[in-house]
Short mmCIF file of C-alpha atoms in Angstrom, two decimals:
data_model
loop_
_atom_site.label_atom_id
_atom_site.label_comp_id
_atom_site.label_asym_id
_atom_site.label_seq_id
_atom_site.Cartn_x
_atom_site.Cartn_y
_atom_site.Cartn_z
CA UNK A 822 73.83 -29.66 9.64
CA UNK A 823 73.02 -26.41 9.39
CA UNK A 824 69.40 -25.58 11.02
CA UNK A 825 66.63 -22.95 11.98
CA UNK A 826 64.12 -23.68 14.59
CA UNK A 827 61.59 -20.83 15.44
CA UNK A 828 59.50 -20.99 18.45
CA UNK A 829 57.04 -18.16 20.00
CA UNK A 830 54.02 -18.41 17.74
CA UNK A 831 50.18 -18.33 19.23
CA UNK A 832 47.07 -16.95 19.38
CA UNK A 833 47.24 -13.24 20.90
CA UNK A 834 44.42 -10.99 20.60
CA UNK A 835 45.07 -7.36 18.47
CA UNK A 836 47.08 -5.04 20.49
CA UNK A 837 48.98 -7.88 21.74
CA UNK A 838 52.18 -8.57 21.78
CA UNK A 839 54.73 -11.83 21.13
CA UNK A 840 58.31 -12.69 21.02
CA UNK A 841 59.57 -15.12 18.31
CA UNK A 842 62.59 -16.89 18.81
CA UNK A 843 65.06 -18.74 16.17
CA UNK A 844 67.70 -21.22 17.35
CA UNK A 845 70.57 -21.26 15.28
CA UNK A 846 72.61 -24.49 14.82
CA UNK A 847 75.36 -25.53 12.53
CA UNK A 848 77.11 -22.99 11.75
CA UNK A 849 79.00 -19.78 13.27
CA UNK A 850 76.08 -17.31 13.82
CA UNK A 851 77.82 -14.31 14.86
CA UNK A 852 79.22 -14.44 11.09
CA UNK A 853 75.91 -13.95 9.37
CA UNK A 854 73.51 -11.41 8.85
CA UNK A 855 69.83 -13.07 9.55
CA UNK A 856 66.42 -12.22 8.27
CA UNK A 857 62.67 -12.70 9.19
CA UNK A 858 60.00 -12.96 6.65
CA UNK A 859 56.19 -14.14 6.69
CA UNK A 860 53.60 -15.33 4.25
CA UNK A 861 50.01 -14.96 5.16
CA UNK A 862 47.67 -17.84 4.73
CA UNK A 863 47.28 -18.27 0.82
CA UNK A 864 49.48 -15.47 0.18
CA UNK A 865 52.85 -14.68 -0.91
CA UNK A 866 55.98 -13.82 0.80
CA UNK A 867 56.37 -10.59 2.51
CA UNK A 868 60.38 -9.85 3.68
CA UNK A 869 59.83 -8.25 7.56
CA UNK A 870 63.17 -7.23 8.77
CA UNK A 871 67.04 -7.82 8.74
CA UNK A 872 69.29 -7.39 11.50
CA UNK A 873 73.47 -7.18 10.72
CA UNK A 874 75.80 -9.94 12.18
CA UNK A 875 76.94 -7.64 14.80
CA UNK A 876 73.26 -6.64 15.82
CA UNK A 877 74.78 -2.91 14.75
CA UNK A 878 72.38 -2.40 11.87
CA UNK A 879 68.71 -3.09 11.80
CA UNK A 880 65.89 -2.36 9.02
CA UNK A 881 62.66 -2.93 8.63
CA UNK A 882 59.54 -3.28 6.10
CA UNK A 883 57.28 -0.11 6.77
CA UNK A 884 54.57 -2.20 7.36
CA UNK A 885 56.18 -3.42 10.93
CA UNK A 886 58.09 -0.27 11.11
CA UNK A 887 57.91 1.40 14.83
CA UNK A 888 56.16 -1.91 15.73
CA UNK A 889 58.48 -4.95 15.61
CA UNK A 890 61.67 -4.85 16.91
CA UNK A 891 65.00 -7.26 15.80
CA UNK A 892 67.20 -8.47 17.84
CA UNK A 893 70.14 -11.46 18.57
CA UNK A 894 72.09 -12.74 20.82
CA UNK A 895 75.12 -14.00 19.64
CA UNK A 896 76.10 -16.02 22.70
CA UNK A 897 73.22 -18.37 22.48
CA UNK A 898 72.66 -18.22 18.69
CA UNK A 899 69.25 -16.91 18.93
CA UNK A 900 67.54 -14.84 17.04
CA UNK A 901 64.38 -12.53 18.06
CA UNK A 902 61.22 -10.78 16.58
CA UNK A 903 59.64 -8.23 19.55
CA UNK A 904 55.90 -7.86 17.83
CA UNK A 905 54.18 -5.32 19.71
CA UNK A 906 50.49 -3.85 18.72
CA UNK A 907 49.39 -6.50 16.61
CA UNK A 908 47.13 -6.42 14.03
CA UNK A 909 44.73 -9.29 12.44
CA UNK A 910 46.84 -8.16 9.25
CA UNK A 911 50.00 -9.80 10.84
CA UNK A 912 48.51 -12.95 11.11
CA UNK A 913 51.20 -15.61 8.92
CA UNK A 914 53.81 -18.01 9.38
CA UNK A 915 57.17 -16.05 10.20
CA UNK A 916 59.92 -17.99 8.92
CA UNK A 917 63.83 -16.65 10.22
CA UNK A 918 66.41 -16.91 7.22
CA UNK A 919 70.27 -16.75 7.62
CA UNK A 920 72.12 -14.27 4.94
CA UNK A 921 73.89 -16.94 3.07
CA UNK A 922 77.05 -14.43 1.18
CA UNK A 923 79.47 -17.39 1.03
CA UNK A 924 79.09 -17.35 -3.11
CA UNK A 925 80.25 -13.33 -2.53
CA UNK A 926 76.10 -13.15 -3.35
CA UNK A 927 73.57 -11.81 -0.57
CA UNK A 928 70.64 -15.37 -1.05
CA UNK A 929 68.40 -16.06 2.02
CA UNK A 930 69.80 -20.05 2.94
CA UNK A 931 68.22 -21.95 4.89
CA UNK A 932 65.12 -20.82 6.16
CA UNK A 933 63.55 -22.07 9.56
CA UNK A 934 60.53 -24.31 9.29
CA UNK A 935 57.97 -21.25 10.37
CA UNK A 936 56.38 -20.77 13.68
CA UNK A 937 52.28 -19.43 13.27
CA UNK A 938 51.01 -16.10 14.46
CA UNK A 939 47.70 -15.64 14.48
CA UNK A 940 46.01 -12.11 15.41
CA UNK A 941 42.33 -12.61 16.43
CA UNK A 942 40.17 -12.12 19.24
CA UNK B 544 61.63 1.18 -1.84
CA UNK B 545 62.18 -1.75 -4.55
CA UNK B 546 58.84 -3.77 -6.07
CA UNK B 547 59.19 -6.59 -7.54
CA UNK B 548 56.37 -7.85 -9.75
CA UNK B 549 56.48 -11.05 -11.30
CA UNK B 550 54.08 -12.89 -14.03
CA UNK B 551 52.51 -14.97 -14.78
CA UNK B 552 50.72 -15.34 -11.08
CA UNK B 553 49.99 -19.02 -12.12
CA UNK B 554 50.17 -21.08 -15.06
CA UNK B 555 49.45 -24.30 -15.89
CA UNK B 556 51.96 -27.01 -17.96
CA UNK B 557 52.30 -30.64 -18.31
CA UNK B 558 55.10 -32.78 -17.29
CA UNK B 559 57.81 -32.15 -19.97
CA UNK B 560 56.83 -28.43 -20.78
CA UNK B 561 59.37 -25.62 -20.85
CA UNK B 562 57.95 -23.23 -18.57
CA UNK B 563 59.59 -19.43 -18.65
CA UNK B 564 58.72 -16.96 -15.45
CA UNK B 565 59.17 -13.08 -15.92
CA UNK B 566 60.08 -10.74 -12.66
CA UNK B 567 60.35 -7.65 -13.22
CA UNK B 568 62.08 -4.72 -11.22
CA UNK B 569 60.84 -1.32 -10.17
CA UNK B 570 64.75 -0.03 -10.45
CA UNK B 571 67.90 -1.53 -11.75
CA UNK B 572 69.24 -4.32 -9.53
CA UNK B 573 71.68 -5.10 -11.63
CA UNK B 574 71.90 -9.11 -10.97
CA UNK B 575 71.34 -8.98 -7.03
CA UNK B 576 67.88 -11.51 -7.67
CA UNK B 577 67.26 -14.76 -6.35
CA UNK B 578 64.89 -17.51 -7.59
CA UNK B 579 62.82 -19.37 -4.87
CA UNK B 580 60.75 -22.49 -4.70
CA UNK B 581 58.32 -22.94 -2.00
CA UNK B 582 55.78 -26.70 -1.65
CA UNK B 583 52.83 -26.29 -0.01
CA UNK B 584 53.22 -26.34 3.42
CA UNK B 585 57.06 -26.14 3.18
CA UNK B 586 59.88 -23.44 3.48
CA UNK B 587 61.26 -21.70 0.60
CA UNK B 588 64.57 -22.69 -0.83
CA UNK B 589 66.90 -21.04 -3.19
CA UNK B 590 67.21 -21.98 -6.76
CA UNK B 591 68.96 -19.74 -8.35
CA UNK B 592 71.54 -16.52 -6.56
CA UNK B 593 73.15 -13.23 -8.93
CA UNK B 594 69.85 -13.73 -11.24
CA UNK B 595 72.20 -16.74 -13.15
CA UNK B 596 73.62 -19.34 -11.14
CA UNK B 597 72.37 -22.21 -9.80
CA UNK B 598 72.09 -23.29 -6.74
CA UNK B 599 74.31 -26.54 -5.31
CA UNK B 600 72.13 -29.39 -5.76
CA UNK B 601 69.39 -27.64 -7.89
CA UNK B 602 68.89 -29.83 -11.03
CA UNK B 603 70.30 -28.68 -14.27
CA UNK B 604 66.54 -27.98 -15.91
CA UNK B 605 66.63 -25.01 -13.80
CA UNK B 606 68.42 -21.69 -15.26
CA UNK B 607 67.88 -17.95 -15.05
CA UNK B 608 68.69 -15.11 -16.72
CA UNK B 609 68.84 -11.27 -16.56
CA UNK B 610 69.95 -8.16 -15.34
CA UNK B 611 68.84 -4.54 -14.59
CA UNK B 612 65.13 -4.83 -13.85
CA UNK B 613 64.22 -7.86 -15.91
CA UNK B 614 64.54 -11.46 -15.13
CA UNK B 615 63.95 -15.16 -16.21
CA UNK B 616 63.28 -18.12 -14.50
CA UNK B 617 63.10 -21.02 -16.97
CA UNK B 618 62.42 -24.76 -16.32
CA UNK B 619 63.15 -26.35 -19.39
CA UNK B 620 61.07 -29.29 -18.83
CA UNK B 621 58.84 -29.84 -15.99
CA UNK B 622 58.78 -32.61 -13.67
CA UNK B 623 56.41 -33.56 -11.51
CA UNK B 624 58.36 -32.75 -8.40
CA UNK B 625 58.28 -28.62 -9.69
CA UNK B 626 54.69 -28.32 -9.13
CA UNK B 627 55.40 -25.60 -6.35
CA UNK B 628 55.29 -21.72 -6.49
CA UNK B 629 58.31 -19.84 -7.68
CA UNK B 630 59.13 -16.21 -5.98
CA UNK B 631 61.80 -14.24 -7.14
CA UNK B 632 63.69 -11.75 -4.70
CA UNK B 633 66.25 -8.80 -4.82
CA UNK B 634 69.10 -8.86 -2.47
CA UNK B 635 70.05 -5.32 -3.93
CA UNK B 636 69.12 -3.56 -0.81
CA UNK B 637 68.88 -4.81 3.01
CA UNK B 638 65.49 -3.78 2.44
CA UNK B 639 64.55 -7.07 0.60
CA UNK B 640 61.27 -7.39 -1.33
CA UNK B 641 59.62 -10.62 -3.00
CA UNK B 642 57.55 -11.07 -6.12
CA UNK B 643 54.17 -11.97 -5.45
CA UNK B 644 54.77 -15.25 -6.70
CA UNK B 645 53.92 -17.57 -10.06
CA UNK B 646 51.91 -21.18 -9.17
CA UNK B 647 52.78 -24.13 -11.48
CA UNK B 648 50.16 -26.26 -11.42
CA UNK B 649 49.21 -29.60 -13.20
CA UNK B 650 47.52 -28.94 -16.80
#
């Protein structure tokens, strides 16, 4: 079965910073492209960052931009958002999504289950 | 960057309804858009990929429709398991961008 499982999210005060994980199960990781994206409480979805199969090519959403980093590690399927200066704004559930292009169409399939961040002192 | 703006940001409809969903992009993404369906309290899941085709699994009421910078999702009659919010999505660009979102809820 093919799964997401983040891990990392808390309470950290703004300024802070935390490290989300996502294991990746299932399937051959190093083959996809993978995603993070949040919602904030009673909001909509907001797409955060996307990080190549190879780790090669990162981007961002300018509102994270110079402030979260991407990352993987293909040897232990895993998956990582570096949030640094946090702001109460960036308080959501981050959700990690794999790249699904096996219809020869970019869809985000499956998602994780979301871990919480909350920003607050 | 791409913006994606969908309406209505709720409606309301009875079991049975068709219900119709605009999205509407800020440039031409050809058919790179993706239907989503989020529960409350749940993770989004695809219904629809390339703005017309249907997801494995995804019932047959479900169908979209589109290209360039406008797009339909239509459920052509509502059950009471699609109660949920609907997002559409372009996968034009590695920069990815949602719609803010449309709310079924019970009439």
């Amino acid at each position: 079965e093919v799964q997401l499982v983040e891990s990392g999210g808390g309470l950290v005060q703004p300024g802070g910073s935390l490290r989300l994980s996502c294991a990746a199960s299932g399937f051959i990781f190093s083959n996809y492209n993978m995603n993070w994206a949040r919602q904030a409480p009673g909001k909509g979805l907001e797409w955060v960052s996307y990080i190549s199969n190879t780790g090669s090519t990162t981007n961002y959403a300018d509102s994270v931009k110079g402030r979260f980093t991407i990352s993987r590690d293909n040897a232990k399927n895993s998956l990582y958002l570096q949030m640094n200066t946090l702001r109460d704004e960036d308080t959501a559930v981050y959700y990690c999504a794999r790249d699904d292009y096996s219809s020869g169409w970019s869809k985000f399939d499956p998602w994780g289950q979301g871990t919480l961040v909350t920003v607050s002192s | 960057d791409i913006q994606m703006t969908q309406s209505p940001s709720s409606l309301f409809a009875s079991v049975g309804d068709r219900v119709t969903i605009t999205c509407r992009a800020s440039h031409n993404i050809n058919n790179f858009l993706n239907w989503y369906q989020q529960r409350p309290g749940k993770a989004p899941k695809v219904l629809v990929y390339a703005a017309s085709n249907l997801q494995s699994g995804v019932p047959s009421r479900f169908s979209g429709s589109g290209s360039g910078t406008d797009f339909t999702l239509t459920i052509s009659s509502l059950q009471p398991e699609d109660f949920a919010t609907y997002y559409c999505q372009q996968s034009y660009s590695t920069l990815s961008s949602f719609g803010g979102g449309t709310k079924v809820e019970i009439k």
